[in-house]
Amino acid sequence: MALKAAFSRPLAALLHHRYQQWLRHPVATQKRVLAGLISQAHATAFGRDHELVSISSSNDLARQVPVRDYEALSPYFQRVQEGEADVLWPGRPLYLAKTSGTTSGTKYIPITNASIPNHINGARDALLTYVHRTGKAQFLDGKLMFLSGSPELSIVNGIRTGRLSGIANHHVPAYLRRSQLPNYTTNCIEDWEQKLDRIVDETVDQPMSLISGIPPWVQMYFDRLVQRTGRPIKDIFPDFDLFVYGGVNFEPYRAKLFETIGRPVDSIELFPASEGFLAFQDEPGNPGLLLLLDAGIFFEFIPAERFFEPNPPRLTIADVELDKQYALVLNSNAGLWGYSIGDTVRFVSLSPHRVVVTGRIKHFLSAFGEHVIGEEVEQTLREVMAQFPEVEVVEFTVAPRVSTNPNEPSQHEWLIEFARPPRDVAAFSAALDAGLRRRNTYYDDLLGGNILAPLRLTSLPQGAFQRYMKSLGKLGGQNKVPRLSNDRALADGLLGIG
């Protein structure tokens, strides 16, 4: 065994021991985190405005700090961008993470000296936990691929600014940087398709052992490799042992990705965001992601069905229940307070606290009162694909189709790009409808009452989603296609671009 793999094992054991200290006391750990945040930030502008100094419990926090999203907190974020110190957190942030919001345009999320370890250590701990759980460490001695945005940073009022993946690139440890691909120059290429060709040039003859990225963009990379060589990925990269991903549900992409690889490989799911590294898959084969309760973030959870109420309940880790949908709210050492991140989660374990990411609180389909969430359509598609094994899906989204004819009911429209379409499209569509009806009683009632018609399945031509994302300037990197829309903007855009 080479040096890095050998050295990782005692480090992994040490990390496991450290994690056990807070895993045994999750509620006390979160109380300690909250107390630490208040202690450090009470004298900031935000702290004075909200009298943080008087907060001694989560109930006080809920009374004094309202839940707000980026737009609602933008006056504070704007002051941070302008270079003012001591606004949300002591001093000025180390970085501003630039990210495209689905409703707010470009967002600039502060990353502070206190919060940067959360981003860097989260990814490290995920890999070391995998080593501890499986005993597999040989991937550390091969070449490591991180498909990410450009690491080039600009300076905004004295603060380094760029994409989160690019910021993280500057913190890759030296002992791993020597194994990292692509090189810095290639990573800086903004045009995704040009960048992809250069990455293929760099990696096609290298002993790749770990590949990381958002699944649809990794699939594009694999497709280019196969086109270049005429061989499956398993033959191009015989040492490829570990796939690390995050940002989207892997299941819709799993079958096609592994078919392209030509054999199974281990995988680790991460839950990274510009606002913080929140969780990772700590147990191989278990879909639950371990929530990081000791990483400078105090979590609050709002029952998803009550999120849009004027004063919804704000639960702590002590109050959550299994198999319920919660909107995630963060208070963190990045200076985020009562911050609605927009994601919804469901707890699949309470000891330890593990979640699955179920969608976006604003990405739902309820044009007719059905409130369908992302998890429901993804689970339905996965179930139906198992019934139709010939089918391969590249990408999909679901939108309402409102009828203008009073004699014809409206319906959901599933827009799917198939790598291999179903032989019986009508049966496939009927199975999708049946599966969603089982998962969502409101949708079932609407179809049963003839308020909605059965879904319409629209097959999109090859490359439609890529062309659409490219037209928006969002091809590659960390950009994702919403699973659900409550309007026709995405659907009409896809249909218009063909």
Short mmCIF file of N, CA and C in Angstrom, two decimals, residues 250-315:
data_model
loop_
_atom_site.label_atom_id
_atom_site.label_comp_id
_atom_site.label_asym_id
_atom_site.label_seq_id
_atom_site.Cartn_x
_atom_site.Cartn_y
_atom_site.Cartn_z
N PHE A 250 -29.17 11.30 -7.18
CA PHE A 250 -28.42 10.46 -8.11
C PHE A 250 -29.30 9.44 -8.83
N GLU A 251 -30.40 9.06 -8.22
CA GLU A 251 -31.16 7.91 -8.73
C GLU A 251 -31.58 8.03 -10.19
N PRO A 252 -32.09 9.17 -10.66
CA PRO A 252 -32.48 9.22 -12.08
C PRO A 252 -31.32 9.02 -13.04
N TYR A 253 -30.09 9.23 -12.57
CA TYR A 253 -28.92 9.12 -13.43
C TYR A 253 -28.16 7.81 -13.25
N ARG A 254 -28.47 7.08 -12.18
CA ARG A 254 -27.66 5.94 -11.77
C ARG A 254 -27.52 4.89 -12.87
N ALA A 255 -28.64 4.46 -13.46
CA ALA A 255 -28.59 3.35 -14.42
C ALA A 255 -27.72 3.69 -15.62
N LYS A 256 -27.92 4.88 -16.19
CA LYS A 256 -27.14 5.26 -17.38
C LYS A 256 -25.67 5.45 -17.03
N LEU A 257 -25.40 6.05 -15.87
CA LEU A 257 -24.01 6.30 -15.50
C LEU A 257 -23.25 4.99 -15.33
N PHE A 258 -23.85 4.03 -14.63
CA PHE A 258 -23.15 2.78 -14.39
C PHE A 258 -23.08 1.93 -15.66
N GLU A 259 -24.06 2.09 -16.54
CA GLU A 259 -23.95 1.39 -17.82
C GLU A 259 -22.77 1.94 -18.63
N THR A 260 -22.57 3.25 -18.57
CA THR A 260 -21.44 3.86 -19.26
C THR A 260 -20.11 3.41 -18.64
N ILE A 261 -20.10 3.30 -17.31
CA ILE A 261 -18.89 2.82 -16.64
C ILE A 261 -18.62 1.36 -17.00
N GLY A 262 -19.67 0.55 -16.98
CA GLY A 262 -19.53 -0.86 -17.33
C GLY A 262 -19.39 -1.79 -16.14
N ARG A 263 -19.38 -1.25 -14.94
CA ARG A 263 -19.34 -2.04 -13.71
C ARG A 263 -19.73 -1.14 -12.55
N PRO A 264 -20.15 -1.72 -11.42
CA PRO A 264 -20.44 -0.88 -10.26
C PRO A 264 -19.17 -0.29 -9.67
N VAL A 265 -19.28 0.91 -9.11
CA VAL A 265 -18.22 1.49 -8.29
C VAL A 265 -18.88 2.05 -7.03
N ASP A 266 -18.12 2.15 -5.96
CA ASP A 266 -18.64 2.73 -4.73
C ASP A 266 -18.94 4.21 -4.95
N SER A 267 -19.88 4.74 -4.15
CA SER A 267 -20.20 6.16 -4.27
C SER A 267 -20.44 6.76 -2.89
N ILE A 268 -20.21 8.06 -2.79
CA ILE A 268 -20.47 8.83 -1.59
C ILE A 268 -21.27 10.06 -1.99
N GLU A 269 -22.40 10.28 -1.31
CA GLU A 269 -23.20 11.48 -1.57
C GLU A 269 -22.85 12.55 -0.55
N LEU A 270 -22.70 13.78 -1.04
CA LEU A 270 -22.42 14.93 -0.20
C LEU A 270 -23.60 15.90 -0.25
N PHE A 271 -23.72 16.73 0.77
CA PHE A 271 -24.72 17.79 0.78
C PHE A 271 -24.00 19.12 0.99
N PRO A 272 -23.31 19.60 -0.05
CA PRO A 272 -22.62 20.88 0.05
C PRO A 272 -23.52 22.00 -0.46
N ALA A 273 -23.32 23.18 0.05
CA ALA A 273 -24.01 24.37 -0.43
C ALA A 273 -23.10 25.56 -0.18
N SER A 274 -23.34 26.65 -0.88
CA SER A 274 -22.55 27.86 -0.63
C SER A 274 -22.71 28.31 0.81
N GLU A 275 -23.86 27.99 1.40
CA GLU A 275 -24.14 28.41 2.78
C GLU A 275 -23.46 27.51 3.82
N GLY A 276 -22.97 26.36 3.41
CA GLY A 276 -22.29 25.48 4.35
C GLY A 276 -22.29 24.05 3.85
N PHE A 277 -21.34 23.27 4.35
CA PHE A 277 -21.31 21.83 4.07
C PHE A 277 -22.14 21.17 5.15
N LEU A 278 -23.29 20.61 4.77
CA LEU A 278 -24.32 20.27 5.76
C LEU A 278 -24.33 18.80 6.17
N ALA A 279 -23.98 17.89 5.28
CA ALA A 279 -24.12 16.47 5.60
C ALA A 279 -23.36 15.65 4.57
N PHE A 280 -23.08 14.39 4.91
CA PHE A 280 -22.51 13.47 3.94
C PHE A 280 -22.94 12.04 4.27
N GLN A 281 -22.83 11.19 3.28
CA GLN A 281 -23.19 9.78 3.43
C GLN A 281 -22.08 9.08 4.20
N ASP A 282 -22.39 8.71 5.44
CA ASP A 282 -21.35 8.17 6.31
C ASP A 282 -21.35 6.65 6.37
N GLU A 283 -22.33 6.02 5.77
CA GLU A 283 -22.45 4.57 5.83
C GLU A 283 -22.73 4.03 4.44
N PRO A 284 -21.80 3.32 3.81
CA PRO A 284 -22.02 2.81 2.45
C PRO A 284 -23.32 2.01 2.35
N GLY A 285 -24.09 2.30 1.32
CA GLY A 285 -25.34 1.59 1.12
C GLY A 285 -26.52 2.20 1.83
N ASN A 286 -26.28 3.07 2.80
CA ASN A 286 -27.37 3.74 3.52
C ASN A 286 -27.60 5.09 2.84
N PRO A 287 -28.80 5.35 2.32
CA PRO A 287 -29.02 6.61 1.60
C PRO A 287 -29.03 7.84 2.50
N GLY A 288 -29.14 7.64 3.83
CA GLY A 288 -29.18 8.78 4.73
C GLY A 288 -27.85 9.50 4.81
N LEU A 289 -27.90 10.83 4.92
CA LEU A 289 -26.72 11.67 5.03
C LEU A 289 -26.61 12.16 6.47
N LEU A 290 -25.44 11.97 7.06
CA LEU A 290 -25.20 12.36 8.44
C LEU A 290 -25.16 13.88 8.55
N LEU A 291 -26.08 14.44 9.33
CA LEU A 291 -26.14 15.88 9.52
C LEU A 291 -24.99 16.31 10.44
N LEU A 292 -24.24 17.30 10.02
CA LEU A 292 -23.03 17.71 10.76
C LEU A 292 -23.43 18.74 11.82
N LEU A 293 -23.67 18.25 13.03
CA LEU A 293 -24.21 19.07 14.11
C LEU A 293 -23.14 19.81 14.89
N ASP A 294 -21.87 19.55 14.60
CA ASP A 294 -20.77 20.15 15.37
C ASP A 294 -19.85 20.93 14.46
N ALA A 295 -20.42 21.58 13.45
CA ALA A 295 -19.57 22.24 12.43
C ALA A 295 -19.89 23.71 12.28
N GLY A 296 -20.36 24.36 13.37
CA GLY A 296 -20.60 25.79 13.33
C GLY A 296 -21.93 26.19 12.76
N ILE A 297 -22.86 25.25 12.64
CA ILE A 297 -24.20 25.54 12.11
C ILE A 297 -25.23 25.07 13.12
N PHE A 298 -26.14 25.97 13.50
CA PHE A 298 -27.29 25.61 14.32
C PHE A 298 -28.48 25.46 13.38
N PHE A 299 -29.04 24.26 13.34
CA PHE A 299 -30.11 23.93 12.40
C PHE A 299 -31.48 24.16 13.02
N GLU A 300 -32.39 24.68 12.20
CA GLU A 300 -33.81 24.72 12.54
C GLU A 300 -34.59 24.06 11.41
N PHE A 301 -35.75 23.53 11.75
CA PHE A 301 -36.54 22.76 10.80
C PHE A 301 -37.99 23.21 10.88
N ILE A 302 -38.55 23.60 9.73
CA ILE A 302 -39.95 24.03 9.66
C ILE A 302 -40.73 22.98 8.89
N PRO A 303 -41.82 22.43 9.47
CA PRO A 303 -42.63 21.48 8.70
C PRO A 303 -43.00 22.09 7.34
N ALA A 304 -42.69 21.39 6.28
CA ALA A 304 -42.81 21.96 4.94
C ALA A 304 -44.21 22.46 4.63
N GLU A 305 -45.21 21.73 5.12
CA GLU A 305 -46.59 22.12 4.82
C GLU A 305 -46.99 23.41 5.53
N ARG A 306 -46.17 23.86 6.49
CA ARG A 306 -46.50 25.08 7.24
C ARG A 306 -45.50 26.21 6.96
N PHE A 307 -44.61 25.99 6.02
CA PHE A 307 -43.52 26.94 5.79
C PHE A 307 -44.04 28.33 5.43
N PHE A 308 -45.10 28.41 4.65
CA PHE A 308 -45.57 29.71 4.17
C PHE A 308 -46.58 30.36 5.11
N GLU A 309 -46.77 29.80 6.29
CA GLU A 309 -47.60 30.46 7.31
C GLU A 309 -46.86 31.69 7.84
N PRO A 310 -47.60 32.67 8.40
CA PRO A 310 -46.93 33.87 8.93
C PRO A 310 -45.92 33.56 10.04
N ASN A 311 -46.24 32.64 10.92
CA ASN A 311 -45.34 32.29 12.03
C ASN A 311 -45.28 30.77 12.18
N PRO A 312 -44.60 30.09 11.27
CA PRO A 312 -44.56 28.63 11.34
C PRO A 312 -43.70 28.17 12.51
N PRO A 313 -43.94 26.96 13.00
CA PRO A 313 -43.10 26.44 14.08
C PRO A 313 -41.66 26.23 13.61
N ARG A 314 -40.70 26.51 14.48
CA ARG A 314 -39.28 26.31 14.18
C ARG A 314 -38.75 25.28 15.15
N LEU A 315 -38.51 24.08 14.64
CA LEU A 315 -38.11 22.96 15.47
C LEU A 315 -36.59 22.86 15.50
#
